[in-house]
mmCIF file of N, CA and C in Angstrom:
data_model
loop_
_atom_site.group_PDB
_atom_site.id
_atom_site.type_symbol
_atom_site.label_atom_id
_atom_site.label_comp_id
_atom_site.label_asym_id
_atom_site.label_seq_id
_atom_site.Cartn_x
_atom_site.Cartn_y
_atom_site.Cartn_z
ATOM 1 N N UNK A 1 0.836 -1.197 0.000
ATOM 2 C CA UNK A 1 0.000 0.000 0.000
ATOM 3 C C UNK A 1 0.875 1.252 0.000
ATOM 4 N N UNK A 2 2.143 1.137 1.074
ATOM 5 C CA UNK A 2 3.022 2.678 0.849
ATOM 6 C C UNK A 2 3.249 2.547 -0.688
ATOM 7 N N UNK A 3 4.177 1.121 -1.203
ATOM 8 C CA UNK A 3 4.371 1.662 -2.731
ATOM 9 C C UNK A 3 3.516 2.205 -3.540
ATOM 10 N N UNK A 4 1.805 1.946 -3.367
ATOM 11 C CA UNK A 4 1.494 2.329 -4.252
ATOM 12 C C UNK A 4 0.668 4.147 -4.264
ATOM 13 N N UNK A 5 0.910 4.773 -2.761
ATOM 14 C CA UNK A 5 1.358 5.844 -2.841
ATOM 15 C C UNK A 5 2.414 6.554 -3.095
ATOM 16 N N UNK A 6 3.404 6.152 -3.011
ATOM 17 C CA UNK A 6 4.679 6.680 -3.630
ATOM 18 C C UNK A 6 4.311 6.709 -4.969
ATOM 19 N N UNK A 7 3.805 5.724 -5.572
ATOM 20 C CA UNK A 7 3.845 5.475 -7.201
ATOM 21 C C UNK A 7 3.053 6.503 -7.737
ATOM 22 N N UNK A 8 1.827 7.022 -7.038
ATOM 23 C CA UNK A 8 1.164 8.092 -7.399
ATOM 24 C C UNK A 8 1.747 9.431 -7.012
ATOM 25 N N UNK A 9 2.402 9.690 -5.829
ATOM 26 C CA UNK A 9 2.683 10.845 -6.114
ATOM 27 C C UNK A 9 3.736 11.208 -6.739
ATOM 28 N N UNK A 10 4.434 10.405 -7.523
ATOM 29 C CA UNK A 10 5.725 10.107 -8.749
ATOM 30 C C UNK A 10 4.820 10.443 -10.051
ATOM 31 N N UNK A 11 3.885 9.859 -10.071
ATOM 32 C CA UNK A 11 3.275 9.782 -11.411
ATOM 33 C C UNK A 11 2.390 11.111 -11.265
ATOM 34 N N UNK A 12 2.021 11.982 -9.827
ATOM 35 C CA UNK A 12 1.321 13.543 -10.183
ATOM 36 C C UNK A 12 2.561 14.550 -10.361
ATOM 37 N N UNK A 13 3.583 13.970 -9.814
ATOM 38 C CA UNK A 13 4.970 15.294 -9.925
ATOM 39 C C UNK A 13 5.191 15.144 -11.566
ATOM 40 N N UNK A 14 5.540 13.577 -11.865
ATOM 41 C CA UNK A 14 5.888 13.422 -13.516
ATOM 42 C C UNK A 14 4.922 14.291 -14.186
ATOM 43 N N UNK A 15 3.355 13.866 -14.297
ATOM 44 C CA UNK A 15 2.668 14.373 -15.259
ATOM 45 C C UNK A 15 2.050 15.817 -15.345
ATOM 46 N N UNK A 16 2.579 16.291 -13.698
ATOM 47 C CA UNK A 16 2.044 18.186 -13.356
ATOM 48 C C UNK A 16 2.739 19.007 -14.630
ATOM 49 N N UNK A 17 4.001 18.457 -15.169
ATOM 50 C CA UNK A 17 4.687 19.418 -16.721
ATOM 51 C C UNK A 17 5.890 20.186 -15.732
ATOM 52 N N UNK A 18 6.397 20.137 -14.512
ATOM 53 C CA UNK A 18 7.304 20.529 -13.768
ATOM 54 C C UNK A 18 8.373 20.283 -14.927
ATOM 55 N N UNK A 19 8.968 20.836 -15.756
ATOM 56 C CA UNK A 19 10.136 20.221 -16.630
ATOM 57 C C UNK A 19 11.082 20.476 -15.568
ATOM 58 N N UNK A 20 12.415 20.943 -16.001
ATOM 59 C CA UNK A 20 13.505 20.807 -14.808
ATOM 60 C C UNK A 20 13.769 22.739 -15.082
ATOM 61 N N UNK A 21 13.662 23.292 -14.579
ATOM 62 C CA UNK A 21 13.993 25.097 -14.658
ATOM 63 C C UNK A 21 14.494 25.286 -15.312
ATOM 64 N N UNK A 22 13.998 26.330 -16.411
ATOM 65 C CA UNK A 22 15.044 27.062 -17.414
ATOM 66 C C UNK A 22 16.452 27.699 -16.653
ATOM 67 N N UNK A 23 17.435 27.220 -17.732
ATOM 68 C CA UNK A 23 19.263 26.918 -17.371
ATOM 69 C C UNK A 23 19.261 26.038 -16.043
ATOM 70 N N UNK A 24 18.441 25.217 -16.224
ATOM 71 C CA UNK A 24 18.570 23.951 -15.297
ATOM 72 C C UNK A 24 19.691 22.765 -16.060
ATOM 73 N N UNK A 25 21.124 22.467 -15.325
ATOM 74 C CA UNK A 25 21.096 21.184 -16.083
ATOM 75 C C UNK A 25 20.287 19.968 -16.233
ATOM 76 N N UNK A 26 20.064 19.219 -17.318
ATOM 77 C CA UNK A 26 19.482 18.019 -17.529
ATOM 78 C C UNK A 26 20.229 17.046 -16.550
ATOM 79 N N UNK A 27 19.166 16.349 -15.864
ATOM 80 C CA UNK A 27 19.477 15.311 -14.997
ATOM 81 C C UNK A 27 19.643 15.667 -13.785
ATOM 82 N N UNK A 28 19.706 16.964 -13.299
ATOM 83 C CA UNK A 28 20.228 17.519 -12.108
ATOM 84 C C UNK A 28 18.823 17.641 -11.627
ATOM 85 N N UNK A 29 17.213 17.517 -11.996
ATOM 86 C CA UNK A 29 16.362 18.164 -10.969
ATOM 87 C C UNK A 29 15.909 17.440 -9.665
ATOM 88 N N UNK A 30 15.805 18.242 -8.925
ATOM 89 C CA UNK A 30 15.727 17.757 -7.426
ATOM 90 C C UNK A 30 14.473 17.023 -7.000
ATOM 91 N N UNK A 31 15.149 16.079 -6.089
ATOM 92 C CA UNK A 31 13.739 15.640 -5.330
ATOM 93 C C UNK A 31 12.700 15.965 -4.916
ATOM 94 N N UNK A 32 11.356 15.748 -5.275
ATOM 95 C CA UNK A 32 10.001 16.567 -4.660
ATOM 96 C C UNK A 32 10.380 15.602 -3.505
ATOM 97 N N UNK A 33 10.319 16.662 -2.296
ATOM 98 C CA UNK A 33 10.393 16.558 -1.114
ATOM 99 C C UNK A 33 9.262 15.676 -0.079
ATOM 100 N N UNK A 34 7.995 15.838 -0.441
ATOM 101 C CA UNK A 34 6.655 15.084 -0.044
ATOM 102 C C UNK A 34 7.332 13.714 -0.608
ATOM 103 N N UNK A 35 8.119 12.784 -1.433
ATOM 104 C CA UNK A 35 8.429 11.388 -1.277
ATOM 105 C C UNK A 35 9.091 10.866 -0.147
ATOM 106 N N UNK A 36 10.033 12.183 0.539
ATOM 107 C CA UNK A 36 10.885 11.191 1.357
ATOM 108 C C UNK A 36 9.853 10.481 2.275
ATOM 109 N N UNK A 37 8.766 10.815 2.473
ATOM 110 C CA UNK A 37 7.981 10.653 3.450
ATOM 111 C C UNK A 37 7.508 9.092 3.150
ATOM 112 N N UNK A 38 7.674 8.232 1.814
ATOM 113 C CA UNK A 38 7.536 7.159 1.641
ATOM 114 C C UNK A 38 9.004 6.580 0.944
ATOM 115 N N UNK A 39 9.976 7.190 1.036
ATOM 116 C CA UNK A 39 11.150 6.326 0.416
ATOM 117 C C UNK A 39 11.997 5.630 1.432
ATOM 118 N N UNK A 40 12.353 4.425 1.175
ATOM 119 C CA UNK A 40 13.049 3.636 2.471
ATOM 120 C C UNK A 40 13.991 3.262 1.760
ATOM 121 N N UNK A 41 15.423 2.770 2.289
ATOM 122 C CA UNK A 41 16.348 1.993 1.709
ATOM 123 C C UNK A 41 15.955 0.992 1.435
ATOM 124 N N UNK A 42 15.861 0.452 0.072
ATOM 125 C CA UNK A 42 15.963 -1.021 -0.310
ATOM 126 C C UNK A 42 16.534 -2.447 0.823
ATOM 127 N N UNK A 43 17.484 -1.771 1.148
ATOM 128 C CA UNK A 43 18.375 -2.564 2.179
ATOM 129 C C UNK A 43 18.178 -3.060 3.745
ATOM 130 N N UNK A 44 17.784 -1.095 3.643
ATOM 131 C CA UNK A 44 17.784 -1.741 5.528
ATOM 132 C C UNK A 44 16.384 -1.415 6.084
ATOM 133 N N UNK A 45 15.303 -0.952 5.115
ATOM 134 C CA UNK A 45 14.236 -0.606 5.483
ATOM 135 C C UNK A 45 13.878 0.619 6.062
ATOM 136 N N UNK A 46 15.355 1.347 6.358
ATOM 137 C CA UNK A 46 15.367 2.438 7.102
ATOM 138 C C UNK A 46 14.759 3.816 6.018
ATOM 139 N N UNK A 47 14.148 5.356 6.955
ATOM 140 C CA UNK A 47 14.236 6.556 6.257
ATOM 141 C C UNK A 47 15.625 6.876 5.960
ATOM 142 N N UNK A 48 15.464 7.480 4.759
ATOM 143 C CA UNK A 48 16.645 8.431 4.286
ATOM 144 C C UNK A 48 16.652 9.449 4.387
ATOM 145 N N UNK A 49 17.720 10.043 4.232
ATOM 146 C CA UNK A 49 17.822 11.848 4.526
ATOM 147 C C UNK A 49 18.447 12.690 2.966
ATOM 148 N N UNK A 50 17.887 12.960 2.651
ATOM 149 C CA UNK A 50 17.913 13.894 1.213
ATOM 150 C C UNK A 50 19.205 14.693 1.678
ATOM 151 N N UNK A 51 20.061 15.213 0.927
ATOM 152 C CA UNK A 51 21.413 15.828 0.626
ATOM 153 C C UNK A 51 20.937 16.574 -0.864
ATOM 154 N N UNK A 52 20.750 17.974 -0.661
ATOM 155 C CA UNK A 52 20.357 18.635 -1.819
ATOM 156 C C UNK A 52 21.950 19.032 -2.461
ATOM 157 N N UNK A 53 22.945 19.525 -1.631
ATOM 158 C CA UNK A 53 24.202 19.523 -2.120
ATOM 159 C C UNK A 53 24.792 18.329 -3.276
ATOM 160 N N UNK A 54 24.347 17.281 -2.976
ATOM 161 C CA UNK A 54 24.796 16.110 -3.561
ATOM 162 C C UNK A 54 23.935 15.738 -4.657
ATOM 163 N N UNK A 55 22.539 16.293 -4.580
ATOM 164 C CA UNK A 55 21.242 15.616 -4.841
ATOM 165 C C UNK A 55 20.915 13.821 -4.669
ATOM 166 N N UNK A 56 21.428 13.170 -3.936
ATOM 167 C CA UNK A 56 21.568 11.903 -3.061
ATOM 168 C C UNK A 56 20.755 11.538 -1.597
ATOM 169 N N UNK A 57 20.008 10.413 -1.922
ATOM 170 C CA UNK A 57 19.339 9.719 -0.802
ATOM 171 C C UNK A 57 20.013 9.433 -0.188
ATOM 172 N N UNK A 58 20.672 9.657 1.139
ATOM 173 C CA UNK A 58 21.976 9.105 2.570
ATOM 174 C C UNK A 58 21.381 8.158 3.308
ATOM 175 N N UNK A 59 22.039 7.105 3.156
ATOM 176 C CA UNK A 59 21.753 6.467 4.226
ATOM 177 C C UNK A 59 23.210 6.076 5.378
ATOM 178 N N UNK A 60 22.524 6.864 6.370
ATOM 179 C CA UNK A 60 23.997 6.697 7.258
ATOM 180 C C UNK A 60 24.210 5.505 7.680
ATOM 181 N N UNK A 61 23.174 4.933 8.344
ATOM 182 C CA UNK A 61 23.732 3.584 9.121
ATOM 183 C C UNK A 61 24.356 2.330 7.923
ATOM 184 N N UNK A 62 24.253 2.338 6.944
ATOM 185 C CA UNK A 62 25.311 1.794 6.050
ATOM 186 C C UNK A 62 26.444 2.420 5.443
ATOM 187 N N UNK A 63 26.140 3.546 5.401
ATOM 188 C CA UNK A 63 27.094 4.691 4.548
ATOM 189 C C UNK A 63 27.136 4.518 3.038
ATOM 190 N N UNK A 64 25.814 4.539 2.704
ATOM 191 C CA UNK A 64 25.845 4.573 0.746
ATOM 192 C C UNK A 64 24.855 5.884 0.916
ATOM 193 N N UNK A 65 24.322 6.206 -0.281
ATOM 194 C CA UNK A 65 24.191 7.484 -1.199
ATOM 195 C C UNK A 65 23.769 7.093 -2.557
ATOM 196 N N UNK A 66 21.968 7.248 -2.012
ATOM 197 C CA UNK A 66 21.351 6.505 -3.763
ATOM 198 C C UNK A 66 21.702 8.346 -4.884
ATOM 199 N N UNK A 67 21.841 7.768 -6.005
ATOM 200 C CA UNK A 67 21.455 9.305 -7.067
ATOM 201 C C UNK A 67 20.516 9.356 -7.227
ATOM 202 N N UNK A 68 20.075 10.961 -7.231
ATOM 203 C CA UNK A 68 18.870 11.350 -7.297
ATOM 204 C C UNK A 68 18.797 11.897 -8.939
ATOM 205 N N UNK A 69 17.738 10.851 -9.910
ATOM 206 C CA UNK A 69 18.630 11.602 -11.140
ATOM 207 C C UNK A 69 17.263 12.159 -11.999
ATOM 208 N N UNK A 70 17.449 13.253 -12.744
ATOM 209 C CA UNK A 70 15.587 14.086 -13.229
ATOM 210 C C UNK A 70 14.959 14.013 -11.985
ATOM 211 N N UNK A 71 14.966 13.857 -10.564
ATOM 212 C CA UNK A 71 13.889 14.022 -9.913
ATOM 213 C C UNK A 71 13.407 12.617 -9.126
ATOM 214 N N UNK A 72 14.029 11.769 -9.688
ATOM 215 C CA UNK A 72 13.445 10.508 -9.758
ATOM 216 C C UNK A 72 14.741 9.822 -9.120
ATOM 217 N N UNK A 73 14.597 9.032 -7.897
ATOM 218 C CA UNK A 73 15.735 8.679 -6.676
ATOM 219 C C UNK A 73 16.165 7.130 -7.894
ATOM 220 N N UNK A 74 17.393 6.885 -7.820
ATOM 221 C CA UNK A 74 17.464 5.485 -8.359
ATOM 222 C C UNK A 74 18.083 4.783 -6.847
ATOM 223 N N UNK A 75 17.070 3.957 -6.754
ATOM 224 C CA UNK A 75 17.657 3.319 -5.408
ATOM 225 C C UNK A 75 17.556 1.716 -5.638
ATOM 226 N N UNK A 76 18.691 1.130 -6.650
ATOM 227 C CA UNK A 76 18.700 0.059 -7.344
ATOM 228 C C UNK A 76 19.950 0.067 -6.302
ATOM 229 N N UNK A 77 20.555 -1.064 -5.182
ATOM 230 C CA UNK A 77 21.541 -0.864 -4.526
ATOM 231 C C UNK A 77 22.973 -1.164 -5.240
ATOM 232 N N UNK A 78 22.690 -1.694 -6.362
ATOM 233 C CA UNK A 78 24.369 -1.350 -7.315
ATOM 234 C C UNK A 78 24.287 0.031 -7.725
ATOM 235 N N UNK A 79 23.355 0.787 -7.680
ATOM 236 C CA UNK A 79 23.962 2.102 -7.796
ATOM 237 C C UNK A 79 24.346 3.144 -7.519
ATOM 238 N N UNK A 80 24.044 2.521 -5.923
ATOM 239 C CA UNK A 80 24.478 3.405 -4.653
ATOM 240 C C UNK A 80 26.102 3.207 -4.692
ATOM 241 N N UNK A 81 26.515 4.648 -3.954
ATOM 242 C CA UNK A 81 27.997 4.856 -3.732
ATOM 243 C C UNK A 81 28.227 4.929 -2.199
ATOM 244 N N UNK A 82 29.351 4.108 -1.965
ATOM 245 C CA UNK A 82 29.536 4.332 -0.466
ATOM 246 C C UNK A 82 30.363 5.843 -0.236
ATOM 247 N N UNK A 83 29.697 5.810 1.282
ATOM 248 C CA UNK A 83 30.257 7.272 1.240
ATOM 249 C C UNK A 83 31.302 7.145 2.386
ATOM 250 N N UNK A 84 31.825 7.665 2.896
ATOM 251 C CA UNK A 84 33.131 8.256 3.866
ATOM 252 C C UNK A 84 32.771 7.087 4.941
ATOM 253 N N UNK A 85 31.857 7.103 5.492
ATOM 254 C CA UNK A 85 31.794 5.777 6.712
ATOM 255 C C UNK A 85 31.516 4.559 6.049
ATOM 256 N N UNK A 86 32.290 3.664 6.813
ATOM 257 C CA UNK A 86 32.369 2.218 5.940
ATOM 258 C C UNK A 86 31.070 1.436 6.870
ATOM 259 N N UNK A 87 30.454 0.667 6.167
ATOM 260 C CA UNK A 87 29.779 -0.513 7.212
ATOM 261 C C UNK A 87 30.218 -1.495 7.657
ATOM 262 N N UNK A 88 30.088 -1.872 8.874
ATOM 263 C CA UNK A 88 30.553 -2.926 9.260
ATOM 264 C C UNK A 88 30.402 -4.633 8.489
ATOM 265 N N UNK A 89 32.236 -5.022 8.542
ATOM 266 C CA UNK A 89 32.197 -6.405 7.757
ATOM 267 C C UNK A 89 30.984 -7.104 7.958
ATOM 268 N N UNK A 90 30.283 -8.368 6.993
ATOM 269 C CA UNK A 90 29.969 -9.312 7.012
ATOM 270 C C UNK A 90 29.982 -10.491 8.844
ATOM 271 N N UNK A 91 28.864 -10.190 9.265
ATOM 272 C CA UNK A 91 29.310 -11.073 10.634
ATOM 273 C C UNK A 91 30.301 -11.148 11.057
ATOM 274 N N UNK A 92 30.676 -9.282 11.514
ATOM 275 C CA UNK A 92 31.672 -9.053 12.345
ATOM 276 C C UNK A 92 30.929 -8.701 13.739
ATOM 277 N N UNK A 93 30.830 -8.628 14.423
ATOM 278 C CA UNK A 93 30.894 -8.034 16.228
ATOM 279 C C UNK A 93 30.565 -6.770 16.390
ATOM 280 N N UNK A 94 29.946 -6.003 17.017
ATOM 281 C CA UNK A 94 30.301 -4.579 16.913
ATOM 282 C C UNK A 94 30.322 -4.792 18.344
ATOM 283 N N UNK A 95 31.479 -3.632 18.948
ATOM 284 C CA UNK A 95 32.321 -3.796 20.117
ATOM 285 C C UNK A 95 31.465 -3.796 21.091
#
């Protein structure tokens, strides 16, 4: 049921004619903000935190960074980039 609100309010931002701002680069437009409210990591189930600097979905407690690309988050987890904090190994311990 969340996906298939997310899916609609993807499909009223797509079809409102929002193109991306004149002398906008292509590919650069930003996240409508009303999704984070249904976007979770693929991974850990967790909320994400939007990075408009980056235009990137953060997820700290792993340390990846989905692209946010036209507007539209790609949160396919091969295409996330890890960022500066590493996650902990494979069935390691945490102290």
């Amino acid at each position: 049921a969340m996906l298939r609100g997310a899916t609609v309010v993807l499909r009223r931002a797509l079809s409102s004619g929002q193109g991306p701002e004149p002398g906008q680069v292509p590919g650069s437009a930003r996240l409508e903000p009303s999704l984070l409210r249904f976007l979770v990591c693929p991974l850990s189930k967790r909320p994400l935190r939007y990075d408009e600097a980056t235009n990137e979905l953060i997820n700290e407690e792993l340390g990846i960074a989905y692209p946010v690309i036209d507007g539209i988050p790609n949160m396919i987890p091969e295409a996330a980039r890890t960022t500066q904090k590493k996650p902990p190994a494979e069935g390691s311990k945490q102290p």
